[in-house]
Structures are given as C-alpha cells and as structure tokens.
Amino acid sequence: MEIKYNRSLSGVPENQQQQPLKRITKTYIENRDPVRKNLTMLYNEDTQQINKSMLSSNNDLRRKMLNQERVKRSLNQDVLEDKENVPQHKGLTTKLYTLPQELQNITFKPKFDHTIQENKNLQKFYTDEIFFYLKEQEKKSTPLEFLKNHTIPSNLRAKMIDWMVEVLCSYKCTDQTFFVAVRTLDFYFAKNEKQLEISDLHLCGVTSMFIAAKYEEIHPMKLSVVYEKIGHKKLTTDQIKKRESEILQTIGFDLVGGTLYDMYNLILTNCFIESKLLEKNYKYLKKLCLYLSKMVLYDYEICGKNNYTLLSAALIFVAFKIVEQLETTFNADNQIKDVAQIIQVDQDQLVEVAAKILNLAKNFEKHFPNLENLKKFNGFQLEDDEQ
C-alpha cells in the first residue's frame, strides 16, 4: 500500500510547495532591515580607511628604515674614504694668524707668585689661613689639665703613650694617626665628668688608636685585629665598640681640631724655613721636630699645661738650636723672633717652655726609665739622613 506524504500537514501552504526555500543570510537580513544595512556600510568604509592608514604607516616606517640604512652605508663609506685619504693630508700646512699690534703689548699677571720656592702646591697657598683658624679653635680643641679629675697617674699615661708609639709604628700607620690617637685619648679624659680608674686606661688607649686609624688611614685596622693582636683578647669586641661610642659622644665627635703635628708643620711652612736651610739640614730639622713633638706628649707637666701652638713654637726653637750647630749661617735666635711675631705668641713664654723641652730631651731616660719605643721607632742620627 503506497502512503503519500501530505506537505500541507507540515504547515507549508500548498501553493509554495514547488518553490525552493530561501536561505537566511546576512545579506538577506540587511536587505530587509535598512538601518542594519546602513550601519554595515559605515563599518565597511571605516575598516577600509583603517587598513589604508595602516598600510601607509607601514610604508612610512619601511621608508625610514631604508633611509637609515642608506645613511649608515654612506657614513661607513665616508669613514673608509677618510682612512684612505689620511696620508694625503700629511703635507697640509696650517695658516698662522698674528695678533694686531695693539694687542701684542698686553701682559697677563699670574694669579700666584710662583718664584717663591714654598709655593709648590695649593696647601702652601693657604697655610696662613689654616694655621690661624686652628689657632682660634685650639681653646676648645686642645686638651688641658686632662688628668686632674681622674685617678690615672701621669707615669702610667706616659707608658700608654710609649706603647701607642710601638703599636702604630708596627702597623705602618702614619705619624698623624698617632697624634690624633693621643689627642682623642686626652680630649676624652678632659671632657669626661665621670672619674676614670687605672683599669680604664688600657681600654681607652686601644679604642683611641682604633678611632684614629679609622679617621686617618686609607686601610684602617680591623676590629678583629685590634681584638686579637693589639688587645691580646683581654678586651672583648663589645667592650671596644661600647667605649668607642662613649668616647665619640663625650668629645662631640670632634676629630677635626689641629694636633701638635699639624701646628709645627704649618709654622715651618708659614715662616718659609725651608728656603733658609740646606736641603739635608731642613730634612734633619723635620725629623728633630717629629721626635721632640712625640717626646713632649710623654710629659703631662708640659703637654697638659700648654696649648699646641706654644708647644710647637718651643720645640721648633729647640730644633733650631741643634741645626744651628750644623749650619753656621742659620741664626736660631733671630729666626725664633720672627716665628714668635708671625704666629703671635709671647716670646718670653716661648723660651720658658723651650727650656723645659730641652731639659726633658737631655734627661728623658731619667724621667721615663724603661720606655724605649720612642728611641727605637723614631730615633735617628744625621748620618741616617745623608744616606
């Protein structure tokens, strides 16, 4: 039995049964909806413009890159041509231009007078200003009567100074480091309101050297070296660091003031002593001043009651008297009068302190027996300098 399928039952009218079904597409929807059609046209136009602009920008970028390549090639070519043409320029001569006659007569005065022998570096140009600035500051920077509030005897302090000479010379520290260490130690004693005992002296001396080395040396001593080699493990690192903090706070971190080493060097330079002596005698004078300045710091009765300017002038006078025996044309008395006038100190007081220093130099072993490090590390003879 044949069953026929009735299309009318599917909901499709009979008159459309022979017509093909229309495909629902985007174009068909746009044709039936004019608003959507207009939006689509606008979108297509914008897309085309964006594509064109991107294409043009890419072309511009590509054009710039090509231009850069051309410039680079041309520069390289110029360099190569220049290298090839170098020998050709050896014969070129430069044309000399002369100043007009009215300008040739102009002379320029130099800023400094370089005919003076002492003007060898900038420090010597400002010696006068540096000296008198330190002289003004020494009222508050020079330690005086620094043991009167403590129970530390002066002879034990002298023993500490002698040991500091040995330590700092053994570790190749500069002379200035020694003088800064002693000044720091004495300044701490002078400023400390708390009474210090003999047991504090060793720790204070070690810590003062540690502070001075860090302030002056390019390669200072390490704390481990101070603990093991200098303190011989009798002082802990915590004790050293704590005392370092106490010393710096007590002196107000004032490590800038002039030392005895600074003052006598500035006086010698400021008074042009080098030009008045032979070279070997001037070197001998400098060694004498260094020896005497270290020696003075041993004696509390001398260094504890006179400021650094007066001490420097006095020890220079003693050194002048010794050098006078080597160079007869050098008059020590006349030179010390000029020094006293220039540095503005009382001449009678200067001579009095110089007599004490001379007496100490003659009787050093008697005043400080068994203290050999000054002679061991700073002793010298005239023959040593001539060699």
PDB file of C-alpha atoms in Angstrom, residues 103-366:
ATOM      1  CA  LEU A 103      97.045  93.524  21.423  1.00  0.00           C
ATOM      2  CA  GLN A 104     100.601  92.199  21.438  1.00  0.00           C
ATOM      3  CA  ASN A 105     101.666  94.612  24.173  1.00  0.00           C
ATOM      4  CA  ILE A 106      99.131  93.259  26.704  1.00  0.00           C
ATOM      5  CA  THR A 107     100.714  91.280  29.563  1.00  0.00           C
ATOM      6  CA  PHE A 108      98.874  88.951  31.933  1.00  0.00           C
ATOM      7  CA  LYS A 109      99.847  88.937  35.608  1.00  0.00           C
ATOM      8  CA  PRO A 110      99.839  85.419  37.118  1.00  0.00           C
ATOM      9  CA  LYS A 111      97.465  84.791  39.987  1.00  0.00           C
ATOM     10  CA  PHE A 112     100.208  83.385  42.239  1.00  0.00           C
ATOM     11  CA  ASP A 113     103.845  84.280  42.593  1.00  0.00           C
ATOM     12  CA  HIS A 114     105.499  81.028  41.553  1.00  0.00           C
ATOM     13  CA  THR A 115     109.012  82.412  42.121  1.00  0.00           C
ATOM     14  CA  ILE A 116     108.707  81.601  45.839  1.00  0.00           C
ATOM     15  CA  GLN A 117     110.143  78.167  46.467  1.00  0.00           C
ATOM     16  CA  GLU A 118     107.469  77.289  49.029  1.00  0.00           C
ATOM     17  CA  ASN A 119     104.622  77.676  46.539  1.00  0.00           C
ATOM     18  CA  LYS A 120     104.724  74.079  45.359  1.00  0.00           C
ATOM     19  CA  ASN A 121     101.136  73.069  45.999  1.00  0.00           C
ATOM     20  CA  LEU A 122      97.797  74.572  46.915  1.00  0.00           C
ATOM     21  CA  GLN A 123      98.119  73.749  50.600  1.00  0.00           C
ATOM     22  CA  LYS A 124     101.021  76.161  50.941  1.00  0.00           C
ATOM     23  CA  PHE A 125      98.973  78.975  49.429  1.00  0.00           C
ATOM     24  CA  TYR A 126      96.520  78.696  52.318  1.00  0.00           C
ATOM     25  CA  THR A 127      98.934  77.853  55.140  1.00  0.00           C
ATOM     26  CA  ASP A 128      98.400  81.191  56.849  1.00  0.00           C
ATOM     27  CA  GLU A 129      94.596  80.848  56.873  1.00  0.00           C
ATOM     28  CA  ILE A 130      94.703  77.217  58.004  1.00  0.00           C
ATOM     29  CA  PHE A 131      97.128  77.932  60.860  1.00  0.00           C
ATOM     30  CA  PHE A 132      95.243  80.872  62.327  1.00  0.00           C
ATOM     31  CA  TYR A 133      91.917  79.071  62.023  1.00  0.00           C
ATOM     32  CA  LEU A 134      93.303  76.138  64.026  1.00  0.00           C
ATOM     33  CA  LYS A 135      94.868  78.594  66.465  1.00  0.00           C
ATOM     34  CA  GLU A 136      91.464  80.178  67.098  1.00  0.00           C
ATOM     35  CA  GLN A 137      89.856  76.764  67.592  1.00  0.00           C
ATOM     36  CA  GLU A 138      92.512  75.355  69.935  1.00  0.00           C
ATOM     37  CA  LYS A 139      90.978  76.971  73.032  1.00  0.00           C
ATOM     38  CA  LYS A 140      88.202  74.420  72.801  1.00  0.00           C
ATOM     39  CA  SER A 141      90.073  71.682  70.904  1.00  0.00           C
ATOM     40  CA  THR A 142      93.329  71.411  72.889  1.00  0.00           C
ATOM     41  CA  PRO A 143      93.011  69.172  75.978  1.00  0.00           C
ATOM     42  CA  LEU A 144      94.472  70.802  79.118  1.00  0.00           C
ATOM     43  CA  GLU A 145      94.658  69.518  82.703  1.00  0.00           C
ATOM     44  CA  PHE A 146      93.005  66.333  81.466  1.00  0.00           C
ATOM     45  CA  LEU A 147      94.069  64.075  84.383  1.00  0.00           C
ATOM     46  CA  LYS A 148      93.034  66.241  87.310  1.00  0.00           C
ATOM     47  CA  ASN A 149      89.559  64.656  87.671  1.00  0.00           C
ATOM     48  CA  HIS A 150      90.805  61.069  87.358  1.00  0.00           C
ATOM     49  CA  THR A 151      92.900  58.662  89.403  1.00  0.00           C
ATOM     50  CA  ILE A 152      95.216  57.767  86.499  1.00  0.00           C
ATOM     51  CA  PRO A 153      98.872  58.601  87.318  1.00  0.00           C
ATOM     52  CA  SER A 154     100.873  60.569  84.739  1.00  0.00           C
ATOM     53  CA  ASN A 155     103.618  57.931  84.587  1.00  0.00           C
ATOM     54  CA  LEU A 156     101.092  55.234  83.578  1.00  0.00           C
ATOM     55  CA  ARG A 157      99.741  57.548  80.904  1.00  0.00           C
ATOM     56  CA  ALA A 158     103.326  58.009  79.629  1.00  0.00           C
ATOM     57  CA  LYS A 159     103.656  54.229  79.480  1.00  0.00           C
ATOM     58  CA  MET A 160     100.468  54.096  77.411  1.00  0.00           C
ATOM     59  CA  ILE A 161     101.863  56.750  75.022  1.00  0.00           C
ATOM     60  CA  ASP A 162     105.038  54.705  74.605  1.00  0.00           C
ATOM     61  CA  TRP A 163     103.001  51.595  73.812  1.00  0.00           C
ATOM     62  CA  MET A 164     100.920  53.551  71.260  1.00  0.00           C
ATOM     63  CA  VAL A 165     104.159  54.550  69.508  1.00  0.00           C
ATOM     64  CA  GLU A 166     105.096  50.866  69.220  1.00  0.00           C
ATOM     65  CA  VAL A 167     101.677  49.685  68.030  1.00  0.00           C
ATOM     66  CA  LEU A 168     101.058  52.361  65.397  1.00  0.00           C
ATOM     67  CA  CYS A 169     104.610  52.213  64.028  1.00  0.00           C
ATOM     68  CA  SER A 170     104.483  48.402  63.880  1.00  0.00           C
ATOM     69  CA  TYR A 171     101.256  48.544  61.864  1.00  0.00           C
ATOM     70  CA  LYS A 172     102.742  51.167  59.497  1.00  0.00           C
ATOM     71  CA  CYS A 173     100.279  53.871  60.471  1.00  0.00           C
ATOM     72  CA  THR A 174     101.065  57.495  59.666  1.00  0.00           C
ATOM     73  CA  ASP A 175     102.512  59.912  62.208  1.00  0.00           C
ATOM     74  CA  GLN A 176      99.304  61.918  62.066  1.00  0.00           C
ATOM     75  CA  THR A 177      97.367  58.840  63.225  1.00  0.00           C
ATOM     76  CA  PHE A 178      99.494  58.727  66.376  1.00  0.00           C
ATOM     77  CA  PHE A 179      98.873  62.395  67.180  1.00  0.00           C
ATOM     78  CA  VAL A 180      95.128  62.057  66.526  1.00  0.00           C
ATOM     79  CA  ALA A 181      95.008  58.999  68.817  1.00  0.00           C
ATOM     80  CA  VAL A 182      96.784  60.842  71.662  1.00  0.00           C
ATOM     81  CA  ARG A 183      94.619  63.926  71.233  1.00  0.00           C
ATOM     82  CA  THR A 184      91.470  61.761  71.257  1.00  0.00           C
ATOM     83  CA  LEU A 185      92.617  59.996  74.433  1.00  0.00           C
ATOM     84  CA  ASP A 186      93.479  63.242  76.259  1.00  0.00           C
ATOM     85  CA  PHE A 187      90.372  65.002  74.980  1.00  0.00           C
ATOM     86  CA  TYR A 188      88.214  62.179  76.328  1.00  0.00           C
ATOM     87  CA  PHE A 189      89.895  62.482  79.726  1.00  0.00           C
ATOM     88  CA  ALA A 190      89.362  66.258  79.726  1.00  0.00           C
ATOM     89  CA  LYS A 191      85.679  66.107  78.731  1.00  0.00           C
ATOM     90  CA  ASN A 192      84.627  63.087  80.797  1.00  0.00           C
ATOM     91  CA  GLU A 193      82.885  64.100  84.014  1.00  0.00           C
ATOM     92  CA  LYS A 194      82.945  60.542  85.288  1.00  0.00           C
ATOM     93  CA  GLN A 195      86.062  59.632  87.254  1.00  0.00           C
ATOM     94  CA  LEU A 196      88.183  57.123  85.357  1.00  0.00           C
ATOM     95  CA  GLU A 197      90.302  54.486  87.067  1.00  0.00           C
ATOM     96  CA  ILE A 198      93.622  52.878  86.180  1.00  0.00           C
ATOM     97  CA  SER A 199      91.693  49.883  84.845  1.00  0.00           C
ATOM     98  CA  ASP A 200      90.106  52.131  82.180  1.00  0.00           C
ATOM     99  CA  LEU A 201      93.433  53.264  80.715  1.00  0.00           C
ATOM    100  CA  HIS A 202      94.142  50.179  78.576  1.00  0.00           C
ATOM    101  CA  LEU A 203      90.667  50.114  77.026  1.00  0.00           C
ATOM    102  CA  CYS A 204      90.731  53.868  76.375  1.00  0.00           C
ATOM    103  CA  GLY A 205      94.158  53.673  74.725  1.00  0.00           C
ATOM    104  CA  VAL A 206      93.216  50.762  72.457  1.00  0.00           C
ATOM    105  CA  THR A 207      89.943  52.378  71.446  1.00  0.00           C
ATOM    106  CA  SER A 208      91.602  55.753  70.756  1.00  0.00           C
ATOM    107  CA  MET A 209      94.039  54.086  68.341  1.00  0.00           C
ATOM    108  CA  PHE A 210      91.135  52.253  66.690  1.00  0.00           C
ATOM    109  CA  ILE A 211      89.220  55.539  66.209  1.00  0.00           C
ATOM    110  CA  ALA A 212      92.276  57.425  64.907  1.00  0.00           C
ATOM    111  CA  ALA A 213      93.130  54.670  62.407  1.00  0.00           C
ATOM    112  CA  LYS A 214      89.597  54.717  61.016  1.00  0.00           C
ATOM    113  CA  TYR A 215      89.730  58.502  60.739  1.00  0.00           C
ATOM    114  CA  GLU A 216      93.192  58.864  59.179  1.00  0.00           C
ATOM    115  CA  GLU A 217      94.247  55.646  57.457  1.00  0.00           C
ATOM    116  CA  ILE A 218      93.218  54.572  53.976  1.00  0.00           C
ATOM    117  CA  HIS A 219      93.212  50.953  55.157  1.00  0.00           C
ATOM    118  CA  PRO A 220      92.396  51.126  58.890  1.00  0.00           C
ATOM    119  CA  MET A 221      92.888  48.343  61.374  1.00  0.00           C
ATOM    120  CA  LYS A 222      90.028  45.873  61.582  1.00  0.00           C
ATOM    121  CA  LEU A 223      88.231  45.228  64.819  1.00  0.00           C
ATOM    122  CA  SER A 224      89.318  41.585  64.729  1.00  0.00           C
ATOM    123  CA  VAL A 225      92.970  42.667  64.529  1.00  0.00           C
ATOM    124  CA  VAL A 226      92.502  45.071  67.426  1.00  0.00           C
ATOM    125  CA  TYR A 227      90.874  42.309  69.468  1.00  0.00           C
ATOM    126  CA  GLU A 228      93.401  39.547  68.702  1.00  0.00           C
ATOM    127  CA  LYS A 229      96.743  41.270  68.034  1.00  0.00           C
ATOM    128  CA  ILE A 230      96.591  44.568  69.918  1.00  0.00           C
ATOM    129  CA  GLY A 231      94.281  43.766  72.819  1.00  0.00           C
ATOM    130  CA  HIS A 232      95.574  40.156  73.021  1.00  0.00           C
ATOM    131  CA  LYS A 233      91.975  39.002  73.609  1.00  0.00           C
ATOM    132  CA  LYS A 234      91.882  40.678  77.018  1.00  0.00           C
ATOM    133  CA  LEU A 235      89.245  43.112  75.784  1.00  0.00           C
ATOM    134  CA  THR A 236      86.068  41.919  74.076  1.00  0.00           C
ATOM    135  CA  THR A 237      84.832  43.424  70.840  1.00  0.00           C
ATOM    136  CA  ASP A 238      81.696  44.602  72.612  1.00  0.00           C
ATOM    137  CA  GLN A 239      83.806  46.494  75.149  1.00  0.00           C
ATOM    138  CA  ILE A 240      85.780  48.192  72.379  1.00  0.00           C
ATOM    139  CA  LYS A 241      82.660  49.191  70.441  1.00  0.00           C
ATOM    140  CA  LYS A 242      80.910  50.453  73.560  1.00  0.00           C
ATOM    141  CA  ARG A 243      83.924  52.532  74.603  1.00  0.00           C
ATOM    142  CA  GLU A 244      84.251  53.861  71.048  1.00  0.00           C
ATOM    143  CA  SER A 245      80.679  55.136  71.238  1.00  0.00           C
ATOM    144  CA  GLU A 246      81.320  56.685  74.665  1.00  0.00           C
ATOM    145  CA  ILE A 247      84.491  58.462  73.534  1.00  0.00           C
ATOM    146  CA  LEU A 248      82.915  59.921  70.400  1.00  0.00           C
ATOM    147  CA  GLN A 249      79.818  61.104  72.248  1.00  0.00           C
ATOM    148  CA  THR A 250      81.899  62.617  75.049  1.00  0.00           C
ATOM    149  CA  ILE A 251      84.139  64.628  72.712  1.00  0.00           C
ATOM    150  CA  GLY A 252      81.192  65.548  70.498  1.00  0.00           C
ATOM    151  CA  PHE A 253      82.673  63.688  67.511  1.00  0.00           C
ATOM    152  CA  ASP A 254      85.334  66.425  67.368  1.00  0.00           C
ATOM    153  CA  LEU A 255      88.218  64.813  65.497  1.00  0.00           C
ATOM    154  CA  VAL A 256      88.937  67.804  63.262  1.00  0.00           C
ATOM    155  CA  GLY A 257      90.958  70.030  65.612  1.00  0.00           C
ATOM    156  CA  GLY A 258      94.632  70.626  64.923  1.00  0.00           C
ATOM    157  CA  THR A 259      97.215  68.339  66.505  1.00  0.00           C
ATOM    158  CA  LEU A 260     100.766  69.110  67.594  1.00  0.00           C
ATOM    159  CA  TYR A 261     101.915  67.547  64.315  1.00  0.00           C
ATOM    160  CA  ASP A 262      99.701  69.918  62.291  1.00  0.00           C
ATOM    161  CA  MET A 263     100.795  73.025  64.150  1.00  0.00           C
ATOM    162  CA  TYR A 264     104.565  72.646  63.900  1.00  0.00           C
ATOM    163  CA  ASN A 265     104.377  71.723  60.197  1.00  0.00           C
ATOM    164  CA  LEU A 266     102.216  74.770  59.478  1.00  0.00           C
ATOM    165  CA  ILE A 267     104.634  77.031  61.370  1.00  0.00           C
ATOM    166  CA  LEU A 268     107.639  75.752  59.412  1.00  0.00           C
ATOM    167  CA  THR A 269     105.812  76.278  56.131  1.00  0.00           C
ATOM    168  CA  ASN A 270     104.295  79.627  57.041  1.00  0.00           C
ATOM    169  CA  CYS A 271     107.689  81.032  58.115  1.00  0.00           C
ATOM    170  CA  PHE A 272     109.483  79.747  54.964  1.00  0.00           C
ATOM    171  CA  ILE A 273     112.135  77.880  56.947  1.00  0.00           C
ATOM    172  CA  GLU A 274     112.878  75.520  54.058  1.00  0.00           C
ATOM    173  CA  SER A 275     114.306  78.364  51.969  1.00  0.00           C
ATOM    174  CA  LYS A 276     116.689  79.340  54.796  1.00  0.00           C
ATOM    175  CA  LEU A 277     118.409  75.979  55.205  1.00  0.00           C
ATOM    176  CA  LEU A 278     120.236  73.485  53.071  1.00  0.00           C
ATOM    177  CA  GLU A 279     118.062  70.605  51.920  1.00  0.00           C
ATOM    178  CA  LYS A 280     119.719  67.972  54.107  1.00  0.00           C
ATOM    179  CA  ASN A 281     119.595  70.258  57.156  1.00  0.00           C
ATOM    180  CA  TYR A 282     115.919  71.007  56.595  1.00  0.00           C
ATOM    181  CA  LYS A 283     115.158  67.271  56.455  1.00  0.00           C
ATOM    182  CA  TYR A 284     117.124  66.851  59.659  1.00  0.00           C
ATOM    183  CA  LEU A 285     115.114  69.693  61.235  1.00  0.00           C
ATOM    184  CA  LYS A 286     111.835  67.968  60.305  1.00  0.00           C
ATOM    185  CA  LYS A 287     112.984  64.722  61.925  1.00  0.00           C
ATOM    186  CA  LEU A 288     114.025  66.600  65.036  1.00  0.00           C
ATOM    187  CA  CYS A 289     110.612  68.274  65.282  1.00  0.00           C
ATOM    188  CA  LEU A 290     108.829  64.945  64.888  1.00  0.00           C
ATOM    189  CA  TYR A 291     110.945  63.325  67.593  1.00  0.00           C
ATOM    190  CA  LEU A 292     110.521  66.259  70.001  1.00  0.00           C
ATOM    191  CA  SER A 293     106.774  66.522  69.402  1.00  0.00           C
ATOM    192  CA  LYS A 294     106.254  62.851  70.279  1.00  0.00           C
ATOM    193  CA  MET A 295     108.569  63.186  73.265  1.00  0.00           C
ATOM    194  CA  VAL A 296     106.601  66.188  74.598  1.00  0.00           C
ATOM    195  CA  LEU A 297     103.399  64.131  74.731  1.00  0.00           C
ATOM    196  CA  TYR A 298     105.004  61.816  77.309  1.00  0.00           C
ATOM    197  CA  ASP A 299     105.320  64.607  79.873  1.00  0.00           C
ATOM    198  CA  TYR A 300     101.990  65.596  81.424  1.00  0.00           C
ATOM    199  CA  GLU A 301     103.543  68.659  83.107  1.00  0.00           C
ATOM    200  CA  ILE A 302     104.439  70.086  79.693  1.00  0.00           C
ATOM    201  CA  CYS A 303     101.690  68.945  77.325  1.00  0.00           C
ATOM    202  CA  GLY A 304      98.923  69.185  79.918  1.00  0.00           C
ATOM    203  CA  LYS A 305      99.507  72.854  80.685  1.00  0.00           C
ATOM    204  CA  ASN A 306     100.373  74.462  77.326  1.00  0.00           C
ATOM    205  CA  ASN A 307      98.419  74.716  74.101  1.00  0.00           C
ATOM    206  CA  TYR A 308      99.632  73.151  70.870  1.00  0.00           C
ATOM    207  CA  THR A 309     100.724  76.460  69.274  1.00  0.00           C
ATOM    208  CA  LEU A 310     103.073  77.330  72.134  1.00  0.00           C
ATOM    209  CA  LEU A 311     104.408  73.772  72.318  1.00  0.00           C
ATOM    210  CA  SER A 312     105.058  73.736  68.557  1.00  0.00           C
ATOM    211  CA  ALA A 313     106.969  77.018  68.631  1.00  0.00           C
ATOM    212  CA  ALA A 314     109.001  75.893  71.655  1.00  0.00           C
ATOM    213  CA  LEU A 315     110.064  72.559  70.173  1.00  0.00           C
ATOM    214  CA  ILE A 316     110.914  74.313  66.904  1.00  0.00           C
ATOM    215  CA  PHE A 317     113.201  76.642  68.864  1.00  0.00           C
ATOM    216  CA  VAL A 318     114.994  73.640  70.402  1.00  0.00           C
ATOM    217  CA  ALA A 319     115.363  72.113  66.923  1.00  0.00           C
ATOM    218  CA  PHE A 320     116.696  75.454  65.612  1.00  0.00           C
ATOM    219  CA  LYS A 321     119.393  75.443  68.301  1.00  0.00           C
ATOM    220  CA  ILE A 322     120.536  71.961  67.233  1.00  0.00           C
ATOM    221  CA  VAL A 323     120.521  72.746  63.500  1.00  0.00           C
ATOM    222  CA  GLU A 324     122.423  75.981  64.176  1.00  0.00           C
ATOM    223  CA  GLN A 325     125.433  73.859  65.088  1.00  0.00           C
ATOM    224  CA  LEU A 326     125.326  72.232  61.639  1.00  0.00           C
ATOM    225  CA  GLU A 327     124.777  75.382  59.572  1.00  0.00           C
ATOM    226  CA  THR A 328     126.583  78.400  60.986  1.00  0.00           C
ATOM    227  CA  THR A 329     124.779  80.902  58.750  1.00  0.00           C
ATOM    228  CA  PHE A 330     121.480  79.971  60.389  1.00  0.00           C
ATOM    229  CA  ASN A 331     120.769  82.128  63.465  1.00  0.00           C
ATOM    230  CA  ALA A 332     118.294  80.365  65.764  1.00  0.00           C
ATOM    231  CA  ASP A 333     117.576  83.397  67.969  1.00  0.00           C
ATOM    232  CA  ASN A 334     116.717  85.679  65.066  1.00  0.00           C
ATOM    233  CA  GLN A 335     114.572  83.005  63.427  1.00  0.00           C
ATOM    234  CA  ILE A 336     112.578  82.295  66.575  1.00  0.00           C
ATOM    235  CA  LYS A 337     111.880  86.029  66.989  1.00  0.00           C
ATOM    236  CA  ASP A 338     110.363  86.052  63.509  1.00  0.00           C
ATOM    237  CA  VAL A 339     108.387  82.894  64.289  1.00  0.00           C
ATOM    238  CA  ALA A 340     107.023  84.339  67.548  1.00  0.00           C
ATOM    239  CA  GLN A 341     105.977  87.522  65.765  1.00  0.00           C
ATOM    240  CA  ILE A 342     104.305  85.714  62.886  1.00  0.00           C
ATOM    241  CA  ILE A 343     102.333  83.212  64.977  1.00  0.00           C
ATOM    242  CA  GLN A 344     101.591  85.812  67.665  1.00  0.00           C
ATOM    243  CA  VAL A 345     102.894  84.131  70.835  1.00  0.00           C
ATOM    244  CA  ASP A 346     104.739  85.657  73.759  1.00  0.00           C
ATOM    245  CA  GLN A 347     108.478  85.240  73.206  1.00  0.00           C
ATOM    246  CA  ASP A 348     109.391  85.014  76.909  1.00  0.00           C
ATOM    247  CA  GLN A 349     106.811  82.297  77.474  1.00  0.00           C
ATOM    248  CA  LEU A 350     108.069  80.516  74.367  1.00  0.00           C
ATOM    249  CA  VAL A 351     111.658  80.487  75.651  1.00  0.00           C
ATOM    250  CA  GLU A 352     110.494  79.228  79.048  1.00  0.00           C
ATOM    251  CA  VAL A 353     108.652  76.259  77.555  1.00  0.00           C
ATOM    252  CA  ALA A 354     111.561  75.579  75.188  1.00  0.00           C
ATOM    253  CA  ALA A 355     113.894  75.304  78.208  1.00  0.00           C
ATOM    254  CA  LYS A 356     111.609  72.659  79.727  1.00  0.00           C
ATOM    255  CA  ILE A 357     111.557  70.709  76.459  1.00  0.00           C
ATOM    256  CA  LEU A 358     115.359  70.871  76.182  1.00  0.00           C
ATOM    257  CA  ASN A 359     115.713  69.622  79.751  1.00  0.00           C
ATOM    258  CA  LEU A 360     113.312  66.755  79.000  1.00  0.00           C
ATOM    259  CA  ALA A 361     115.313  65.814  75.897  1.00  0.00           C
ATOM    260  CA  LYS A 362     118.545  65.677  77.908  1.00  0.00           C
ATOM    261  CA  ASN A 363     117.028  63.665  80.773  1.00  0.00           C
ATOM    262  CA  PHE A 364     114.351  61.602  79.005  1.00  0.00           C
ATOM    263  CA  GLU A 365     115.727  58.243  80.160  1.00  0.00           C
ATOM    264  CA  LYS A 366     115.902  59.524  83.710  1.00  0.00           C
TER     265      LYS A 366
END
